[in-house]
Short mmCIF file of C-alpha atoms in Angstrom, two decimals:
data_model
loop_
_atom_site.label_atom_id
_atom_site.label_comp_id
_atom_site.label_asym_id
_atom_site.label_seq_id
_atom_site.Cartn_x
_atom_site.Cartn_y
_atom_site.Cartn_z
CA UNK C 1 -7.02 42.61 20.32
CA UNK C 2 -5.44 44.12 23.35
CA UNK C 3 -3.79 47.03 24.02
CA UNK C 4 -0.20 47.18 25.29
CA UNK C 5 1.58 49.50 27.77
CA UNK C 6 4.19 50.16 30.34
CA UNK C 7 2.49 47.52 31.99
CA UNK C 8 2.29 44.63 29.97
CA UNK C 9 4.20 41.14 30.51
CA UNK C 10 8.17 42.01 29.97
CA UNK C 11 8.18 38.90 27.30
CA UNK C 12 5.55 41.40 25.46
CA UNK C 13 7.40 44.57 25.42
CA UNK C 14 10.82 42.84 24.09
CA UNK C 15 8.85 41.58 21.51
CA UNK C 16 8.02 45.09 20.21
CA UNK C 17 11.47 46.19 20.04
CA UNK C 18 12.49 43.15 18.20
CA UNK C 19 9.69 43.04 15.76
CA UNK C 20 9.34 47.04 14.82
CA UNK C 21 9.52 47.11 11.36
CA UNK C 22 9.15 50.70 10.40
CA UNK C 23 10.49 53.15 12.91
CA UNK C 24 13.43 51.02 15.01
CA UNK C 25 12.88 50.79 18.46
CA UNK C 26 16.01 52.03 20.44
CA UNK C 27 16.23 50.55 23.45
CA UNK C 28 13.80 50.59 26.51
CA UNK C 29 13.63 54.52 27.59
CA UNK C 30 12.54 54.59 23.18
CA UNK C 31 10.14 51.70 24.18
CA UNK C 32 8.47 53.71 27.14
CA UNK C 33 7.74 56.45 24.93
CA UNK C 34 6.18 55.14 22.44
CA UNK C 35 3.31 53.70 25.39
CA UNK C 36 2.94 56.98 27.26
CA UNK C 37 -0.11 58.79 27.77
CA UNK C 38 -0.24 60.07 24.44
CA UNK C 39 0.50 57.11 22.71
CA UNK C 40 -1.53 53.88 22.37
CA UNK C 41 -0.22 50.28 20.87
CA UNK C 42 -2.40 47.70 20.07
CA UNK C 43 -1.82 43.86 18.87
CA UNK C 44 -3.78 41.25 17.83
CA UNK C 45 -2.80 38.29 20.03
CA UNK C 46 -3.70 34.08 19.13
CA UNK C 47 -4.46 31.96 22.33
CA UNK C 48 -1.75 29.37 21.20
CA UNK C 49 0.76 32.04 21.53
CA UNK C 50 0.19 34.92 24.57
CA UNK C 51 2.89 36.72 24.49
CA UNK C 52 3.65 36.63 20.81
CA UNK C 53 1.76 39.42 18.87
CA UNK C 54 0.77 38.82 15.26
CA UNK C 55 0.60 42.29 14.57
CA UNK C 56 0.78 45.57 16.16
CA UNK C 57 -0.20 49.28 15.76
CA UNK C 58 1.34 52.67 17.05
CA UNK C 59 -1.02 55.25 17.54
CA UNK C 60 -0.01 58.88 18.38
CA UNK C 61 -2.50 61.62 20.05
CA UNK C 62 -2.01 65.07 18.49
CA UNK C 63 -3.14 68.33 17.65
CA UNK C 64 -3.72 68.78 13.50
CA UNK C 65 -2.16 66.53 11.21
CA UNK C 66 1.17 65.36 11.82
CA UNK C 67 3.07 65.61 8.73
CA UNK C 68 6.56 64.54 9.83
CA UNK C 69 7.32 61.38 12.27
CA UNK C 70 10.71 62.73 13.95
CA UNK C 71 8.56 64.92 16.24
CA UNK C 72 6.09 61.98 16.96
CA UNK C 73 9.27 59.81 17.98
CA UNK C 74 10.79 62.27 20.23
CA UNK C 75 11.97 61.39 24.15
CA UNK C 76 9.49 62.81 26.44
CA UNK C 77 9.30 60.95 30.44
CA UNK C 78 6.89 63.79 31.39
CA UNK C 79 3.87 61.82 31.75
CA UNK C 80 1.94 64.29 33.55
CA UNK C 81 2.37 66.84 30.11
CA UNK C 82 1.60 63.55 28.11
CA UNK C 83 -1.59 62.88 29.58
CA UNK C 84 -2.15 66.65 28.76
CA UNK C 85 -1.72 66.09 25.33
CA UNK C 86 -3.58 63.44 24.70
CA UNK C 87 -6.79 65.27 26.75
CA UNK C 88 -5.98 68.30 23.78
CA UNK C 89 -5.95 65.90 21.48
CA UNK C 90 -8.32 66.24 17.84
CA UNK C 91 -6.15 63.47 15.99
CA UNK C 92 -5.24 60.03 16.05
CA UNK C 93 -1.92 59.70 14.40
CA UNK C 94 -1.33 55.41 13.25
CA UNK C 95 2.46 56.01 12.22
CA UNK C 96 3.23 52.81 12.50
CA UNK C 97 1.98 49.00 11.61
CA UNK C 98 4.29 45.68 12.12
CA UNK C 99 3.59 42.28 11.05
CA UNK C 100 5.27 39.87 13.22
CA UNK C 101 4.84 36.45 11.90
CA UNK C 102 6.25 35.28 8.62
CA UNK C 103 4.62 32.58 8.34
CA UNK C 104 0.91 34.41 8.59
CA UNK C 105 2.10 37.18 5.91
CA UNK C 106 -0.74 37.64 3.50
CA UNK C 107 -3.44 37.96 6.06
CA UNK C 108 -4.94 41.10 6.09
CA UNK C 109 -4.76 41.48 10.37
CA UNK C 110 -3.88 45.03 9.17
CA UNK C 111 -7.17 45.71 7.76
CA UNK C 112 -8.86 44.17 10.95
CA UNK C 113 -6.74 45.51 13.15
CA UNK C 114 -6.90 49.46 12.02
CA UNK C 115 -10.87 49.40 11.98
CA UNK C 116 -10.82 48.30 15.46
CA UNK C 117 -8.21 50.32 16.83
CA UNK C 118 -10.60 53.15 15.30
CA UNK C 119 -13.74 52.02 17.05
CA UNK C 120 -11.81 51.28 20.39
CA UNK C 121 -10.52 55.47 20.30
CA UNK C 122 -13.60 56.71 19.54
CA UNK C 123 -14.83 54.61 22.21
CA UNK C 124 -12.38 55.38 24.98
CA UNK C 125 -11.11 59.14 23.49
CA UNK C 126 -14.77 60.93 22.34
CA UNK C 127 -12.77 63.82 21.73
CA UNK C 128 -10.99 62.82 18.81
CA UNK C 129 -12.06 64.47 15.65
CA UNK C 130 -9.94 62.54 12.93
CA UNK C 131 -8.07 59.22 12.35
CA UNK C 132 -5.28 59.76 10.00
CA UNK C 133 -1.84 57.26 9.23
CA UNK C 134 1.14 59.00 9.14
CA UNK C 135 2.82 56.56 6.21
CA UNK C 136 6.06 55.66 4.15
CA UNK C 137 6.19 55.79 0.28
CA UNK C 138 9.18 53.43 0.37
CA UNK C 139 8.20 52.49 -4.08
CA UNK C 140 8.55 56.22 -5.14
CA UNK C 141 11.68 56.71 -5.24
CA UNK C 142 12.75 53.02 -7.08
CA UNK C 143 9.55 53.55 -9.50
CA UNK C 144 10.45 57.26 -10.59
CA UNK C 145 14.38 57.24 -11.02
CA UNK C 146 13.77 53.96 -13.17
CA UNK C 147 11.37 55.68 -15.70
CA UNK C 148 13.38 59.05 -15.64
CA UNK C 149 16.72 57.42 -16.13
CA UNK C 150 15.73 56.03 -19.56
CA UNK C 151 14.55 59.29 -21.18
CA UNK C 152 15.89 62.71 -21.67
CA UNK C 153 14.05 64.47 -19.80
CA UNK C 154 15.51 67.25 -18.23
CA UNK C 155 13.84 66.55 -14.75
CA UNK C 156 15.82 63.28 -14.42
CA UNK C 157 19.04 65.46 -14.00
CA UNK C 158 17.27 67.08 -11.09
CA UNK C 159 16.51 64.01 -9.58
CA UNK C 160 19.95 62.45 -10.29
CA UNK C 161 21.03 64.62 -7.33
CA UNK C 162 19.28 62.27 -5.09
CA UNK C 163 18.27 59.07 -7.35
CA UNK C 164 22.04 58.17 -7.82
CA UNK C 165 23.06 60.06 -4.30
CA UNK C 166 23.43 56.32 -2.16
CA UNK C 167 25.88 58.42 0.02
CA UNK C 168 24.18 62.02 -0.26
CA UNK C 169 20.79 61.24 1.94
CA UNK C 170 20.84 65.34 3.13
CA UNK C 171 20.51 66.67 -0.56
CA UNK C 172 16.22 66.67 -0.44
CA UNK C 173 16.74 68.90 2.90
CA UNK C 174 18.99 71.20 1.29
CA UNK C 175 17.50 71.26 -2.30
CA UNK C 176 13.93 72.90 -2.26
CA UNK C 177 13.97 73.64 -5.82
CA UNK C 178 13.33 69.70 -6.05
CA UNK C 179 9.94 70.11 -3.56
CA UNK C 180 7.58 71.18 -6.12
CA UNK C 181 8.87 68.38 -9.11
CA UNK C 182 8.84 65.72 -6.41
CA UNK C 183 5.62 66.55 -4.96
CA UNK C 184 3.75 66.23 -8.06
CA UNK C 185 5.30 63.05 -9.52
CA UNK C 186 4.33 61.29 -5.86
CA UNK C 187 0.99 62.57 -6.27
CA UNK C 188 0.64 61.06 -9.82
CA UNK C 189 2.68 57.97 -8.83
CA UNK C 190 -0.43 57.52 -5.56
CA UNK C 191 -3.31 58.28 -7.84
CA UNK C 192 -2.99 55.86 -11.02
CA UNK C 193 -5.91 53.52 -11.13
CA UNK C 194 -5.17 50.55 -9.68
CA UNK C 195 -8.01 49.32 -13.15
CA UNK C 196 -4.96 50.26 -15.32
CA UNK C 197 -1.74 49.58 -13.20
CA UNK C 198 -2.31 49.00 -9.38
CA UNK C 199 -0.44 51.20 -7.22
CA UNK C 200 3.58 49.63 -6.84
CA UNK C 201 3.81 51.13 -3.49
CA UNK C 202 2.74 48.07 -1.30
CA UNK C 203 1.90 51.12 1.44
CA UNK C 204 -0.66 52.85 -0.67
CA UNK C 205 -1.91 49.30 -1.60
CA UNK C 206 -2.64 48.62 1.76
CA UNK C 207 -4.39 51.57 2.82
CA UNK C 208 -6.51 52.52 -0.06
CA UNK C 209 -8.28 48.98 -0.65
CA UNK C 210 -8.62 49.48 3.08
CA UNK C 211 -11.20 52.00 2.26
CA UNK C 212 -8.37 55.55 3.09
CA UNK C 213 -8.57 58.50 1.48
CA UNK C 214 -5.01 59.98 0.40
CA UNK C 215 -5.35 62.97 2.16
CA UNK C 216 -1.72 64.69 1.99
CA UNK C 217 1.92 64.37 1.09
CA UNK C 218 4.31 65.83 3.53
CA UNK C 219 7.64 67.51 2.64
CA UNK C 220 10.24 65.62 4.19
CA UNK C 221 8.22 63.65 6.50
CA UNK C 222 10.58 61.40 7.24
CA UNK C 223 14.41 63.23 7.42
CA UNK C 224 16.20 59.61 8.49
CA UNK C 225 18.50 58.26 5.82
CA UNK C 226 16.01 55.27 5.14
CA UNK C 227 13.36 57.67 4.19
CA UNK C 228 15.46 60.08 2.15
CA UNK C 229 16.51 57.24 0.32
CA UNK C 230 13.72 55.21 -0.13
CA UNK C 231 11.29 58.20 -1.18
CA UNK C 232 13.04 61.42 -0.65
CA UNK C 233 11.71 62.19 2.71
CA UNK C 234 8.27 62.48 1.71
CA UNK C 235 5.65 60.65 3.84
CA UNK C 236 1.60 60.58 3.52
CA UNK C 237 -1.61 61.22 5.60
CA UNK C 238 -3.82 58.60 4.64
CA UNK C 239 -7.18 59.42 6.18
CA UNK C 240 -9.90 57.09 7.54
CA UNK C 241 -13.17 58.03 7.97
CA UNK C 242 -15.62 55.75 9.28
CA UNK C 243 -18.77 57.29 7.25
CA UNK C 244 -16.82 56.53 4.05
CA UNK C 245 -14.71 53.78 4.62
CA UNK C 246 -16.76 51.01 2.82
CA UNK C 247 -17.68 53.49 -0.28
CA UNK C 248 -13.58 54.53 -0.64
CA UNK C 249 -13.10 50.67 -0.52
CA UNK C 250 -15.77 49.72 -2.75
CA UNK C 251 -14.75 52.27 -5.09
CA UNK C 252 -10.89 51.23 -5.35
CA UNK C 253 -11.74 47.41 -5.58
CA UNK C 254 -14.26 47.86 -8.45
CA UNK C 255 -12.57 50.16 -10.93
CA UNK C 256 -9.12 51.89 -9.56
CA UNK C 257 -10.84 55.17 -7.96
CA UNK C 258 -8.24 56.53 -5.54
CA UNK C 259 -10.19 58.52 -3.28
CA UNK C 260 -8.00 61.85 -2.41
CA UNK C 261 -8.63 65.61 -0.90
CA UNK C 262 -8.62 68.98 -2.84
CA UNK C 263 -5.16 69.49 -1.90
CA UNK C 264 -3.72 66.04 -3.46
CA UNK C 265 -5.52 67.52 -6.94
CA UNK C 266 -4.32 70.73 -6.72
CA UNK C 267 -1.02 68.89 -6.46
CA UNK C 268 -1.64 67.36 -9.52
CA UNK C 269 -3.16 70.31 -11.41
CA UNK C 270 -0.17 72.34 -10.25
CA UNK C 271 1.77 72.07 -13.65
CA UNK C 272 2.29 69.68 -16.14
CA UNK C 273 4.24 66.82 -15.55
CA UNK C 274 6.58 66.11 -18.46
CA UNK C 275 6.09 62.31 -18.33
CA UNK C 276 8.46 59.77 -20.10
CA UNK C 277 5.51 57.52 -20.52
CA UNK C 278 1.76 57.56 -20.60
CA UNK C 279 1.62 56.00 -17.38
CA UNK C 280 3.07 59.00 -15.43
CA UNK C 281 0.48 61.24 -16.85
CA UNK C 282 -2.44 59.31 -16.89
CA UNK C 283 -5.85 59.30 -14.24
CA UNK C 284 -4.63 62.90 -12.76
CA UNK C 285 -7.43 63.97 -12.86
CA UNK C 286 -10.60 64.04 -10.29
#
C-alpha cells in the first residue's frame, strides 16, 4: 500500500484521473484537490507494475458526518486552511473506491485495502474519532421502480415523477413530498437479509460483508445527474468501527444480520410501507 500525493510519479497521478470510477476526475487543478492536506489517497501497488495501481481509495478529513459529496469535491488551493482542517478533523470520510484492473476484478483488494487505510489514520491522525464511507446506492432506484411499476400502488405514481423522468434529473431536489416515501423504501431495500435475498446493491454488498454498519441515508447526497438517476440523490454513511468490525462481518456472512444505527430503524418504523411484495416489507425490523 502506499499513499499518493501531489508528489507522486506524474505516470501515477494520470492514472487516477483515468481510472476514477465514481466521482470523475476533471482535469489536474480537480486532481490536486482531491490530494491536499485534507485529503488522503491510497493504492495498493504490485511490484510487476509500479506505477499502475490496482486499486485506490479517497479519503476526506472532516468535521461530523458528511452526508453529501458535492461539498467534499469542491476547488479549494488554500493549503494552508486545508491543513487546518484536517488538524480539526473528528472524521475520516472514504467517498470514494476504484478498481483499476479488469482482469483482477473479483479480488476483494477493497476489503484489504479499507482496513488498512483505517489502521494507517489512526496511526498517523490520533485525532480522528470515526471512519465512515460516504457511498452510492446506484441498485435503488432500478430495484424499486421495477416492483412499483407492476402494482397499483398509489406510491408508484409518486415515484413515476422520477422513475420514468430520464430527462427530469432536478425533480428529487424540487419534490420533498417524495423524501419521506423514498427514505424508507432505501432503508428497507439496505436492510433485507442477505439469508433470504442478498442485498442487489453491489455497494451495500461490499461494505456490509466487510464488517460496516449502515449508519445513515442522506437526502440528496449526491445532486449530479448520475446520482439522481441512479438512486434519487440519496447516498449512505456506512460506518466502520474497528471494535466491531469482525462481529458486523461475522454476523452478515452467517445469517443476513445487517448491522444498522437507531436512526436507520426509526427510518423503518416511521410508517408502514405499502409493499407490492413480501420482500419489500420483510426483516424491518431490529
Amino acid at each position: 500500500m502506499r499513499w499518493i500525493d501531489w508528489q507522486s510519479p506524474a505516470a501515477v497521478l494520470e492514472k487516477l484521473i483515468a481510472y476514477e470510477a465514481v466521482h470523475e476526475i476533471h482535469g489536474w487543478d480537480d486532481l490536486r484537490r482531491r490530494l491536499a492536506p485534507d485529503r488522503r489517497c491510497f493504492a495498493f501497488f504490485h511490484p510487476a507494475l509500479p506505477d499502475d495501481p490496482l486499486i485506490f481509495v479517497e479519503v476526506a478529513l472532516v468535521e461530523g458526518l458528511a452526508g453529501a459529496v458535492q461539498p467534499l469535491l469542491v476547488q479549494d488551493g488554500d493549503d494552508n486552511a486545508a491543513r487546518n482542517r484536517a488538524a480539526r478533523a473528528d472524521t475520516a470520510i472514504f467517498y470514494s473506491i476504484s478498481n483499476c484492473q479488469d482482469g483482477l476484478r473479483g479480488i476483494p483488494f477493497g476489503n484489504f485495502l479499507i482496513k488498512q487505510v483505517v489502521e494507517e489514520l489512526k496511526n498517523e491522525l490520533q485525532h480522528l474519532a470515526r471512519f465512515s464511507t460516504l457511498s452510492s446506492v446506484p441498485g435503488l432506484r432500478r430495484w424499486l421502480t421495477k416492483r412499483l411499476a407492476s402494482t397499483g400502488d398509489p406510491q408508484a405514481a409518486l415515484l413515476a415523477r422520477i422513475a420514468t423522468g430520464a430527462g427530469r434529473p432536478d425533480t428529487a431536489k424540487s419534490d420533498e413530498s417524495l423524501k419521506p416515501l423514498i427514505m424508507r423504501f432505501c432503508a428497507a431495500y439496505l436492510t433485507r437479509r442477505a439469508s433470504t435475498q442478498e442485498p442487489a446493491d453491489p455497494v451495500a454488498r461490499f461494505h456490509l460483508g466487510n464488517g460496516a454498519c449502515l449508519e445513515w441515508i442522506n437526502w440528496l447526497g449526491n445532486t449530479a445527474p448520475r446520482g439522481i438517476q441512479e438512486s434519487f440523490g440519496l447516498m449512505v454513511n456506512y460506518l466502520y468501527d474497528i471494535e466491531t468490525i469482525e462481529s458486523n462481518h461475522e454476523a452478515f456472512v452467517n445469517d443476513g444480520t445487517v448491522m444498522r444505527s437507531a436512526e436507520v430503524d426509526a427510518l423503518l418504523a416511521a410508517e408502514h410501507i405499502s409493499a407490492p411484495n413480501p420482500e419489500l416489507a420483510e426483516n424491518t425490523t431490529p
